[in-house]
Short mmCIF file of C-alpha atoms and ligand atoms in Angstrom, two decimals:
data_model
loop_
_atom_site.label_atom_id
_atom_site.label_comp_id
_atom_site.label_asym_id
_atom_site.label_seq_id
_atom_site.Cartn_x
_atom_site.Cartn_y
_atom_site.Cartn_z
CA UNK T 1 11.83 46.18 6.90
CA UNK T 2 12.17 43.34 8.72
CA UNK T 3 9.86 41.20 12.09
CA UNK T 4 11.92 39.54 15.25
CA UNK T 5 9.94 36.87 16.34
CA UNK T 6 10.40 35.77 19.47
CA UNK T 7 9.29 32.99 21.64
CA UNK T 8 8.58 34.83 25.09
CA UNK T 9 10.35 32.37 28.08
CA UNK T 10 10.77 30.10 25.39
CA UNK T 11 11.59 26.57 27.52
CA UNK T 12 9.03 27.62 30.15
CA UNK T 13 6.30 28.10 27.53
CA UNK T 14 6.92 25.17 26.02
CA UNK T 15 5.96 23.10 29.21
CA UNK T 16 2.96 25.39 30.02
CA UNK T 17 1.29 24.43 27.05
CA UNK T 18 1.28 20.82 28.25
CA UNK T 19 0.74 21.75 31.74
CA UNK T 20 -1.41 24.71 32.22
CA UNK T 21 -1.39 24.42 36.15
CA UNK T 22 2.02 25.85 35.44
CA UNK T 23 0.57 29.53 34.59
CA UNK T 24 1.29 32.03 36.82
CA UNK T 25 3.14 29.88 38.98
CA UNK T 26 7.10 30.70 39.46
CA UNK T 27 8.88 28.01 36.83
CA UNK T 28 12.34 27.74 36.11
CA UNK T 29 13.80 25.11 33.04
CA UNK T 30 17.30 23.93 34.63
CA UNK T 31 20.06 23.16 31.92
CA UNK T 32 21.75 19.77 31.22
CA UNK T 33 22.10 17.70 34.05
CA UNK T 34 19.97 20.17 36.35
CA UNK T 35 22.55 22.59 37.04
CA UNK T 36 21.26 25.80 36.26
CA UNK T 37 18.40 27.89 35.18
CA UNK T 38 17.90 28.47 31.74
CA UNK T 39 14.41 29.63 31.27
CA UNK T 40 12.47 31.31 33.80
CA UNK T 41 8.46 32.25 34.02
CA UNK T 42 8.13 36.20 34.76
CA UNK T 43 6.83 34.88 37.61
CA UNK T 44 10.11 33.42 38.34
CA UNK T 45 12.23 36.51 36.92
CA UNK T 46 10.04 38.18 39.59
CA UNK T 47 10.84 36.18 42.60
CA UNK T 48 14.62 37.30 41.39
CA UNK T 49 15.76 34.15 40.08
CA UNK T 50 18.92 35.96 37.55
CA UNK T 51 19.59 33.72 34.38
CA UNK T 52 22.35 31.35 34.44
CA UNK T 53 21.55 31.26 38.48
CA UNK T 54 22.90 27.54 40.05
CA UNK T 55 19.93 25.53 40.76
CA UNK T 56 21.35 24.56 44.24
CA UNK T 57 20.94 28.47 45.13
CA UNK T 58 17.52 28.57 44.50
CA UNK T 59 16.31 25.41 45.49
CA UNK T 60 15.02 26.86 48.84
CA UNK T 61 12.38 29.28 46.77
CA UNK T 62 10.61 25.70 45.65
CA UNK T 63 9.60 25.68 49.88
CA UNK T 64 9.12 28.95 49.95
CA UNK T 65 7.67 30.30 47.37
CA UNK T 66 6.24 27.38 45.18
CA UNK T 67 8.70 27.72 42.58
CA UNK T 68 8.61 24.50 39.98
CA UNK T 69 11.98 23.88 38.38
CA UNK T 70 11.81 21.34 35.56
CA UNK T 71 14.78 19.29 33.52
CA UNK T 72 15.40 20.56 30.41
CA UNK T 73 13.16 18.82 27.53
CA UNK T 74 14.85 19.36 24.78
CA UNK T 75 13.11 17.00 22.46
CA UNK T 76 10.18 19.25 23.06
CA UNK T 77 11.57 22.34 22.84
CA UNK T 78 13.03 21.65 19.37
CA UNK T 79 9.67 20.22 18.14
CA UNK T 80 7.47 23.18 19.40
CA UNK T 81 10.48 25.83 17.93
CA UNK T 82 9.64 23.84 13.98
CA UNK T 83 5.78 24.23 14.68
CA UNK T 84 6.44 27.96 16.10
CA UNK T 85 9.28 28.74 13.06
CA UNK T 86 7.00 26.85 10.72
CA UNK T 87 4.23 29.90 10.95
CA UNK T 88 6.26 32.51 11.47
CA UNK T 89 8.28 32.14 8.08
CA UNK T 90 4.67 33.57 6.79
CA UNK T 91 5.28 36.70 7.35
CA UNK T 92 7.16 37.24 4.66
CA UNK T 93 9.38 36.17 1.83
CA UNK T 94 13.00 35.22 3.55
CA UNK T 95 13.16 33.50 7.43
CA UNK T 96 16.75 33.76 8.71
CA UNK T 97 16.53 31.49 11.95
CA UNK T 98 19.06 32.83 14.71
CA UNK T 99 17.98 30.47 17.64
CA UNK T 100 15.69 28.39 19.06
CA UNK T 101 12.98 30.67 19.84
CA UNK T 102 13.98 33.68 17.73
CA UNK T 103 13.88 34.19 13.62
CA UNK T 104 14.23 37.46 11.40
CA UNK T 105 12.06 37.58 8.72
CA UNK T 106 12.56 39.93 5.50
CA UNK T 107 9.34 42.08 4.72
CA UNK T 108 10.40 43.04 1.48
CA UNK T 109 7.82 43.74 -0.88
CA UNK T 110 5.04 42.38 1.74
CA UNK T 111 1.93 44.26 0.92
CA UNK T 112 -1.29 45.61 3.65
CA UNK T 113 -0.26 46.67 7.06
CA UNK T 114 2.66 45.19 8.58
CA UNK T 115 1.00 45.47 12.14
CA UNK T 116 -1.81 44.17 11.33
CA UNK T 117 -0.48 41.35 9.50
CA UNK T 118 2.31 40.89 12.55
CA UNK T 119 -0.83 40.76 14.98
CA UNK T 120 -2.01 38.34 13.27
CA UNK T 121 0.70 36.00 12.94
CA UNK T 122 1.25 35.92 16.39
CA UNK T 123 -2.34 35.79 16.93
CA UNK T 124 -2.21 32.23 14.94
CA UNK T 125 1.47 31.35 16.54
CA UNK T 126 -0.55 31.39 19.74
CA UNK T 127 -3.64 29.24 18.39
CA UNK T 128 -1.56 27.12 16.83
CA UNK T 129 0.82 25.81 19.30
CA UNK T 130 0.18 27.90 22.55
CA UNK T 131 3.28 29.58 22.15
CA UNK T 132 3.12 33.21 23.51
CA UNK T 133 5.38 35.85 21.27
CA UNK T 134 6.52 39.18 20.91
CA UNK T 135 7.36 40.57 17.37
CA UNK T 136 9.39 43.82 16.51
CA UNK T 137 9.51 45.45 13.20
CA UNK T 138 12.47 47.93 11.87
CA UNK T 139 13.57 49.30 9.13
CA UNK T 140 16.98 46.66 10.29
CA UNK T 141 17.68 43.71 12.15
CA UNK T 142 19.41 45.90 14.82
CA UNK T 143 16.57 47.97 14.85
CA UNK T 144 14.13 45.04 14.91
CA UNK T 145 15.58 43.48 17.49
CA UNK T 146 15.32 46.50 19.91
CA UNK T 147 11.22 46.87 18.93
CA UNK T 148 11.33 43.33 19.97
CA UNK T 149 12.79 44.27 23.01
CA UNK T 150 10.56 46.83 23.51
CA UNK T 151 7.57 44.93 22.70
CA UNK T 152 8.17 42.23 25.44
CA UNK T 153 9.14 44.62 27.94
CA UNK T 154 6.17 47.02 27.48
CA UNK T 155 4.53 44.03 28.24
CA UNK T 156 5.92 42.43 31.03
CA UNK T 157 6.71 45.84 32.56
CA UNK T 158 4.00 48.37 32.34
CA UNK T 159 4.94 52.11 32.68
CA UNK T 160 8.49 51.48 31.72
CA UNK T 161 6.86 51.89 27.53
CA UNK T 162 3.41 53.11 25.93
CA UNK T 163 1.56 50.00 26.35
CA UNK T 164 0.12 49.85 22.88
CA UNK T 165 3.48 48.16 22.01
CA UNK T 166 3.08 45.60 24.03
CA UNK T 167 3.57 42.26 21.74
CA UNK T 168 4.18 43.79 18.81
CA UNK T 169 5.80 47.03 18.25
CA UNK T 170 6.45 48.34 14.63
CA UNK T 171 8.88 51.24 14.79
CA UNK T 172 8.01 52.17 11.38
CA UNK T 173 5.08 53.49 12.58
CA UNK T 174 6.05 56.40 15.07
CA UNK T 175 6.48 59.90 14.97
CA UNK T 176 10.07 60.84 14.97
CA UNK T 177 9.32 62.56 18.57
CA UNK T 178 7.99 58.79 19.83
CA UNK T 179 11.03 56.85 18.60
CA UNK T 180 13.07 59.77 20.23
CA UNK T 181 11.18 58.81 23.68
CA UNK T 182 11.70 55.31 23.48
CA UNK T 183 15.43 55.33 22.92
CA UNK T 184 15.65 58.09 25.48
CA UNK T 185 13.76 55.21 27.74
CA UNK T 186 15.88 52.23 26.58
CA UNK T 187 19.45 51.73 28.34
CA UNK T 188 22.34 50.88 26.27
CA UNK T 189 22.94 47.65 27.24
CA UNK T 190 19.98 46.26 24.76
CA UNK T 191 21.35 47.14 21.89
CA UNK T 192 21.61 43.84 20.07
CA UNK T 193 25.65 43.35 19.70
CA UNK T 194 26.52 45.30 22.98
CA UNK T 195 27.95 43.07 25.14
CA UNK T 196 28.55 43.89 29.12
CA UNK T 197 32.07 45.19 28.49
CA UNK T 198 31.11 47.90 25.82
CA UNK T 199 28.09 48.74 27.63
CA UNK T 200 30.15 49.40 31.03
CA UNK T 201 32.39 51.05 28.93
CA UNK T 202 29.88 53.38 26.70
CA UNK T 203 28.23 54.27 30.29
CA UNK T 204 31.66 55.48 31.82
CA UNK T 205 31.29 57.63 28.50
CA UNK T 206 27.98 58.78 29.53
CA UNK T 207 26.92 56.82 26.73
CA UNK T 208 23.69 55.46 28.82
CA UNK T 209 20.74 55.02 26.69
CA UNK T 210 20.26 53.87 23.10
CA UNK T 211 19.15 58.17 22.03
CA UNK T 212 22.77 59.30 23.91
CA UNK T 213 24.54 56.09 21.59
CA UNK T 214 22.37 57.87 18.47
CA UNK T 215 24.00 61.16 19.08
CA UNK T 216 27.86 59.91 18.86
CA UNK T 217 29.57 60.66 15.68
CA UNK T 218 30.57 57.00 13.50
CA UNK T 219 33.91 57.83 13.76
CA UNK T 220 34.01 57.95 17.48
CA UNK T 221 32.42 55.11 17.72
CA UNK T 222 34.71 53.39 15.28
CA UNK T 223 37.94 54.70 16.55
CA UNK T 224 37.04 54.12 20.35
CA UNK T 225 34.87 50.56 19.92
CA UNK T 226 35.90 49.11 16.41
CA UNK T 227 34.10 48.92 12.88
CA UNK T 228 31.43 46.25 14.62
CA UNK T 229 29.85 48.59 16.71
CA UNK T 230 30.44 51.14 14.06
CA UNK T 231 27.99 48.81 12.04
CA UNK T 232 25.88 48.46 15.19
CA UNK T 233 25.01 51.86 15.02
CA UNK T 234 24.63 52.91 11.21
CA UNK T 235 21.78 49.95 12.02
CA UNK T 236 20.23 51.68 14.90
CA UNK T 237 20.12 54.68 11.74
CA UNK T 238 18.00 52.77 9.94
CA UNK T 239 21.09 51.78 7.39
CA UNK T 240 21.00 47.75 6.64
CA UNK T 241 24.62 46.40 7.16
CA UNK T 242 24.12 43.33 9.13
CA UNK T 243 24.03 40.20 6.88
CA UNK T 244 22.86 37.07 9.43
CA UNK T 245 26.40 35.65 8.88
CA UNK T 246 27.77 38.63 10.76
CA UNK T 247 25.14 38.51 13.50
CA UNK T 248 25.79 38.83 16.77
CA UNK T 249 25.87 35.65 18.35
CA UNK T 250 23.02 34.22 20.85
CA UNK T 251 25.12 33.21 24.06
CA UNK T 252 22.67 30.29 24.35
CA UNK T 253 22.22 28.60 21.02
CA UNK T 254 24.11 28.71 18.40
CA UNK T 255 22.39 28.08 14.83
CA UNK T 256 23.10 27.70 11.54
CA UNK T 257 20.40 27.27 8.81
CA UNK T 258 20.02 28.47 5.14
CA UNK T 259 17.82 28.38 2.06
CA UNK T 260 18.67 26.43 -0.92
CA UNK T 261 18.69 28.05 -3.96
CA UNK T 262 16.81 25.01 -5.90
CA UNK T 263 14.48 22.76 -4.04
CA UNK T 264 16.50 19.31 -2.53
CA UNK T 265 14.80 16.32 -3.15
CA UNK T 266 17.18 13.46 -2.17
CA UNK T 267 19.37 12.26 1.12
CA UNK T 268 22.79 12.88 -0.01
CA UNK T 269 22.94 16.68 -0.89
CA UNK T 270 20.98 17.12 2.68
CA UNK T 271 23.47 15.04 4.16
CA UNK T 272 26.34 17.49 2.83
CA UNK T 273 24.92 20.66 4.05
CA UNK T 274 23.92 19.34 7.38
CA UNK T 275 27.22 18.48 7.74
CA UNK T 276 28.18 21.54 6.94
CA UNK T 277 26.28 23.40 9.24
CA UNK T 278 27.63 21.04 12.22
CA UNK T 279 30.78 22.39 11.14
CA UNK T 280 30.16 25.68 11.01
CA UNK T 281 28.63 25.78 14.52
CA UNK T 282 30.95 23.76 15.67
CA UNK T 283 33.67 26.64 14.32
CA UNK T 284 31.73 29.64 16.43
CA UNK T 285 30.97 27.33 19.40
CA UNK T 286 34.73 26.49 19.89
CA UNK T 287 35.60 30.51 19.16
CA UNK T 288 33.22 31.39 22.51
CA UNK T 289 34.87 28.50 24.08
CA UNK T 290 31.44 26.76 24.74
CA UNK T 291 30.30 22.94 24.64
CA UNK T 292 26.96 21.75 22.99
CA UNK T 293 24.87 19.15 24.88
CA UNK T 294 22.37 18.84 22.52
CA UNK T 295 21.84 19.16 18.61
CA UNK T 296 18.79 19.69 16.65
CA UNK T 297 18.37 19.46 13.14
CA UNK T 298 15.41 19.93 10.54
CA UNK T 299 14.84 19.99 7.25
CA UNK T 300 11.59 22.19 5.53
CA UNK T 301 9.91 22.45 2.27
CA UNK T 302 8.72 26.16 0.87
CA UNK T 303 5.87 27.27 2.64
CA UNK T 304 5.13 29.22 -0.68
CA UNK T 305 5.60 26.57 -3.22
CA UNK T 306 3.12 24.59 -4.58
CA UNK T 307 3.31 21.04 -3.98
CA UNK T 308 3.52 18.87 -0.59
CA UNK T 309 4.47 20.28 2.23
CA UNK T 310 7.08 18.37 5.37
CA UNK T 311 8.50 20.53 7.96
CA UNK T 312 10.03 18.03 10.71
CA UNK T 313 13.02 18.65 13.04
CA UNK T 314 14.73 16.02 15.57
CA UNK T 315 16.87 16.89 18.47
CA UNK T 316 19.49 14.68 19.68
CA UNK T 317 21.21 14.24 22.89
CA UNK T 318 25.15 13.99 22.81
CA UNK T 319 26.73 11.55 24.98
CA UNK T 320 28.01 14.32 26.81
CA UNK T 321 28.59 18.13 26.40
CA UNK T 322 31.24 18.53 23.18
CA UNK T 323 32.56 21.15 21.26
CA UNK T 324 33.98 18.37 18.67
CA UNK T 325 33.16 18.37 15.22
CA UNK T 326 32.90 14.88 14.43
CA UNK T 327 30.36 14.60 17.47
CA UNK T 328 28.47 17.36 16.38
CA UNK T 329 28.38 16.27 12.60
CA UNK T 330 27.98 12.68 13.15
CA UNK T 331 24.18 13.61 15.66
CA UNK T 332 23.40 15.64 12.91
CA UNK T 333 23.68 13.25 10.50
CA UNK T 334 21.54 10.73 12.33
CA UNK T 335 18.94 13.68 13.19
CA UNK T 336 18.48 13.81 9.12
CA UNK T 337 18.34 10.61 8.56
CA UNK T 338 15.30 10.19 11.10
CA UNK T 339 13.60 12.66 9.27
CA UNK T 340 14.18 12.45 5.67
CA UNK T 341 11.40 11.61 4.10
CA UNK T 342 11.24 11.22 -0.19
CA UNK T 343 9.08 12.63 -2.30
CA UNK T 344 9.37 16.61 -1.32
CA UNK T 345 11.32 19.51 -2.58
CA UNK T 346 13.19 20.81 0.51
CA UNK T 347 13.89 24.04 0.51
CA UNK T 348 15.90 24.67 3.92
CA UNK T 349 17.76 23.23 6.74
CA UNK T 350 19.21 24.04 9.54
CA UNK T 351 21.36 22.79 12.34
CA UNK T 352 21.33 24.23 15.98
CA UNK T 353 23.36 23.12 19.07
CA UNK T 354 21.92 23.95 22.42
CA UNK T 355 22.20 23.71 26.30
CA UNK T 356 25.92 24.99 26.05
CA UNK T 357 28.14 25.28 28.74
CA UNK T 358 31.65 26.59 29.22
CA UNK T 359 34.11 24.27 27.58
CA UNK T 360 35.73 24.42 31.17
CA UNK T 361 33.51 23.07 33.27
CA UNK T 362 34.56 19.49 33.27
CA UNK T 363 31.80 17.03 34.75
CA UNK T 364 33.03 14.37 37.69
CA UNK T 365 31.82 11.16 35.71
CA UNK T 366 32.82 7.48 36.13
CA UNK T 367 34.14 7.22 32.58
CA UNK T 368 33.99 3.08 32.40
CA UNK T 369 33.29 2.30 28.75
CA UNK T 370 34.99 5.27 27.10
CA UNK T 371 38.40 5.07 27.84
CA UNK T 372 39.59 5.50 24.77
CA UNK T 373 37.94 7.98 23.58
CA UNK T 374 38.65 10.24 26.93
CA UNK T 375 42.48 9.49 25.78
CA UNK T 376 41.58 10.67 21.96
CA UNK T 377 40.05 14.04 23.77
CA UNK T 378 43.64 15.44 24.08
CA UNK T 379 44.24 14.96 20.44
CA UNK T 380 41.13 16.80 20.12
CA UNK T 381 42.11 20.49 19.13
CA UNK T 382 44.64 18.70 16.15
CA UNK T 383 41.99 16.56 15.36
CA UNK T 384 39.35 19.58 15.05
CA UNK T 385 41.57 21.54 13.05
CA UNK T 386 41.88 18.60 10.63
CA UNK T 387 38.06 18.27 10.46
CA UNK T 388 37.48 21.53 9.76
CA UNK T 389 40.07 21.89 7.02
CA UNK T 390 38.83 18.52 5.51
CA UNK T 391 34.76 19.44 6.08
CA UNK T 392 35.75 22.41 4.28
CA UNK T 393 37.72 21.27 1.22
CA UNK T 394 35.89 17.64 0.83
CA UNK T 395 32.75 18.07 3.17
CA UNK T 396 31.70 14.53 2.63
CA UNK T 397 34.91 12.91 3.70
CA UNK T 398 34.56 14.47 6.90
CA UNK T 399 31.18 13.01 7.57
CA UNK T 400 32.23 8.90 6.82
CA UNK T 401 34.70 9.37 9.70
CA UNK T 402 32.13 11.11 11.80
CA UNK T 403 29.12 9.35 11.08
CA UNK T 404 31.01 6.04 13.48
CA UNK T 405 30.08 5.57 16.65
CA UNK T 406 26.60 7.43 17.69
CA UNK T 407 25.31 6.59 20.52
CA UNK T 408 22.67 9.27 21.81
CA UNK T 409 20.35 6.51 22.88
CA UNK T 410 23.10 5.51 25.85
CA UNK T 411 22.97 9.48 27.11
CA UNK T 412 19.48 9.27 28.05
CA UNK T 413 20.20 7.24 31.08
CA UNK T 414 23.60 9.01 31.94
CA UNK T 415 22.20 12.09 32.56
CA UNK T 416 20.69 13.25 35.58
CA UNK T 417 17.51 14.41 34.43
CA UNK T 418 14.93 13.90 37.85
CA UNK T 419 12.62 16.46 37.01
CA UNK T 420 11.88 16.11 33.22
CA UNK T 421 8.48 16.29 31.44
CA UNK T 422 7.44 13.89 28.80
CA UNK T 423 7.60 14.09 25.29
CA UNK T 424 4.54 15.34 24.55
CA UNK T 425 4.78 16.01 20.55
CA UNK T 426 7.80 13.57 19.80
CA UNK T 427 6.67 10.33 20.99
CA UNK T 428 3.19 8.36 20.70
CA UNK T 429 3.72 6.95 24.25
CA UNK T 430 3.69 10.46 25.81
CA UNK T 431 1.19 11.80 23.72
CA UNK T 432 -1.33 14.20 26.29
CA UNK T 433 -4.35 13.24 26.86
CA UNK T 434 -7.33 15.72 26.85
CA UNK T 435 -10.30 15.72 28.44
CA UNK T 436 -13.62 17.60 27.15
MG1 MG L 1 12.97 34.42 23.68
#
C-alpha cells in the first residue's frame, strides 16, 4: 500500500496561513517575474481563472471580483513544503518526495488502520503548519494517486464522489462494486501518466473513463500506446511496477531526493549527492525543454532514529531562469552549505528546481554586467553535455567548476516581484507577529 500526500493549492495555502484575510477570497500565486498563475484558491479556480493563465488576462477580475494575485514566495513555499514533508514521512517507513507539495509514502508493514492513522496525519499536518491536505491510499502509486485525486475532488466538488472521501480516501477499503463506481465516475484524463495527447487519443477510442481504460486488454494498450502506459495500467490493477525513478514527471517541479543507505554525518559526501541531484534534474528538465528559476535543497535526519533530529531546507533564487547544470549545481551547493549543520546523522536529501518555464521564452532584459556569460550561453548545450558526462564519471570535478560565480543575492532585485509577501518562516526580520 502506499499514501499521496498532497498539499491542496499548495502556493496559495502557504500565504493563507500568514494571512488569513485571504480565506475564501479569490487568490492567485503568479510565477517568476509575475507572469502567470501558478496556484490558484478554489475560489479562484471558481471565478475560471485556468492554470498557467497570463496574469495580464486576468488582471481585470482583481476590479471585479476582488481577486488577490500575489508574487511567487518561494523562500516560503520551500520552508512550509520541509515542515509539511517533515510530518508526513510518519506515516510510514519509506517517503519518496515527487514535488513540492506532493510525497508517496510506503505503508509496508504499518500496523492499525491506515485511515485512521492517514486522518490523523493530516489532522496534525494541519495543526502543525496550517497546511490543508488531501491523502489517497492504494494498493500502487498509480492507484494512490487517483484516491488522491478523488479525495480532493470529493471535496472541492460535492456530488461529483461519496463525500465520505473527501480528504482522505483509502481505496483499500471499498467494495469491489464502489471502486467500480468511482472509476466509472472518474474521466481518463486523471490517470497519473496520461498526458493530453493519450487522453484525446484513448477518448476517440471510447476509452473515456478510468473503468472503460480497466476493461482494455494489456496488449492493446501496449501495441496501440507503448509499454509506459502498458505499466500505467497493470498499476491501476493493483500490480506495483512503478519505481519513483520511472515516475511520471510533475510539469511544475521537478525533484530529485533519496535516502542514504548509512546515516551522513559530514559536508563533503552531502556535497556529492547534492550535486548529483542538480544533475539529474537538470538531465529531465532539459529533456521537457523547461528552465528552472528557482532551486531548493534540504537535507533531513531519520525521523525514526534515535538521536538528534535537523530537518532544514533553503531555496535559492537563480540569476535568471536556466536549464544549465553548472547553475543548477553550483545554487545547490550554496543551499547545503547554508544549512549543514555538524553533529547529526543525515539520512536524506533532496534537490528540487521550481517556477519552470519553457526554455523558449526568452526574457527582454538589459544584460549590462553579463556579457560574457550571455556569449558562453551558445556554448551551452556542448558545455552541458560535458557536465553531465563529467558529473557522472567524477561528480566532484563537476562541482569545483560550478561552485564559481553564485550570485543569487543580485536576482533579488532583478526580478520584478511587486506583489510578494514576506518571509515569514525564513527570516527573523519578517517574522509575523501575533496578537492574543
Ligand atoms: Mg497539490
Amino acid at each position: 500500500m502506499y499514501a499521496l500526500i498532497d498539499g491542496n493549492n499548495f502556493y496559495v495555502s502557504c500565504e493563507r496561513v500568514f494571512r488569513p484575510a485571504l480565506n475564501h477570497t479569490p487568490v492567485v500565486v503568479l510565477s517568476n517575474n509575475d507572469g502567470c498563475a501558478i496556484s490558484r484558491s478554489n475560489e479562484a479556480k471558481a471565478l475560471g481563472v485556468a492554470m498557467g493563465e497570463p496574469f495580464f488576462k486576468i488582471a481585470d477580475l482583481q476590479q471585479k471580483a476582488g481577486l488577490v494575485a500575489l508574487s511567487a514566495n518561494f523562500a516560503l513555499y520551500g520552508d512550509m513544503s520541509q515542515r509539511m514533508m517533515t510530518v508526513a514521512a510518519g506515516l510510514g517507513p519509506e517517503q519518496e518526495i515527487y514535488s513540492i507539495d506532493e510525497s508517496f509514502v510506503s505503508l509496508a508493514g504499518v500496523q492499525g488502520d491506515l485511515l485512521v492513522r492517514a486522518r490523523r496525519m493530516r489532522e496534525r499536518i494541519l495543526q502543525w503548519t496550517g497546511l490543508p491536505t488531501c491523502v489517497g491510499i492504494g494498493e500502487t502509486k498509480t492507484l494512490a494517486k487517483l484516491a488522491n485525486h478523488i479525495a480532493k475532488t470529493a471535496e472541492r466538488k460535492p456530488g461529483v464522489y461519496p463525500s465520505h472521501l473527501a480528504q482522505v480516501c483509502h481505496l483499500g477499503y471499498l467494495s469491489p462494486q464502489a471502486r467500480q463506481a468511482l472509476y466509472q465516475a472518474s474521466d481518463v484524463g486523471e490517470i497519473w501518466g496520461v498526458g493530453r495527447r493519450i487522453g484525446s487519443r484513448l477518448k476517440e477510442a471510447k476509452v473515456n473513463t478510468v473503468w472503460d481504460f480497466l476493461q482494455l486488454e494489456a496488449s492493446i494498450v501496449r501495441q496501440n500506446f507503448g509499454v509506459v502506459l502498458e505499466r500505467t495500467w497493470r498499476e491501476l490493477h493493483g500490480v506495483p511496477c512503478i519505481a519513483l525513478e520511472h515516475a511520471p514527471a510533475s510539469k511544475q517541479e521537478i525533484a530529485c531526493t533519496r535516502s542514504f543507505g548509512q546515516g551522513v554525518t559530514t559536508l563533503e559526501p552531502l556535497i556529492q549527492a547534492v550535486g548529483e541531484f542538480a544533475s539529474r534534474a537538470g538531465e529531465k528538465l532539459r529533456r521537457q525543454h523547461s528552465c528552472a528559476s528557482q532551486v531548493l535543497v534540504f537535507i533531513r535526519t531519520s525521523p525514526f532514529r534515535e538521536g538528534p533530529r535537523y530537518s532544514q531546507s533553503v531555496v535559492i533564487p537563480l540569476r535568471r531562469p536556466s536549464a544549465n547544470t553548472a547553475h543548477l549545481v553550483s545554487a545547490a551547493t550554496a543551499g547545503l552549505q547554508l544549512i549543514y549543520k555538524p553533529g547529526y546523522q543525515f539520512a536524506k536529501a533532496g534537490v528540487m528546481l521550481l517556477d519552470l518555464s519553457a526554455d523558449d521564452v526568452h526574457q527582454g532584459e538589459l544584460d549590462l554586467e553579463e556579457t560574457q556569460d550571455a556569449a558562453q550561453s551558445v556554448q551551452t548545450p556542448r558545455l552541458m553535455h560535458a557536465l553531465d558526462t563529467l558529473n557522472q564519471r567524477y561528480g566532484r570535478g563537476t562541482l569545483g567548476m560550478a561552485s564559481t560565480g553564485l550570485t543569487e543575492q543580485s536576482r533579488l532585485w532583478s526580478m520584478r516581484q511587486e506583489r510578494l509577501t514576506p518571509q515569514y518562516t525564513t527570516s527573523w526580520q519578517d517574522l509575523p507577529i501575533a496578537r492574543a
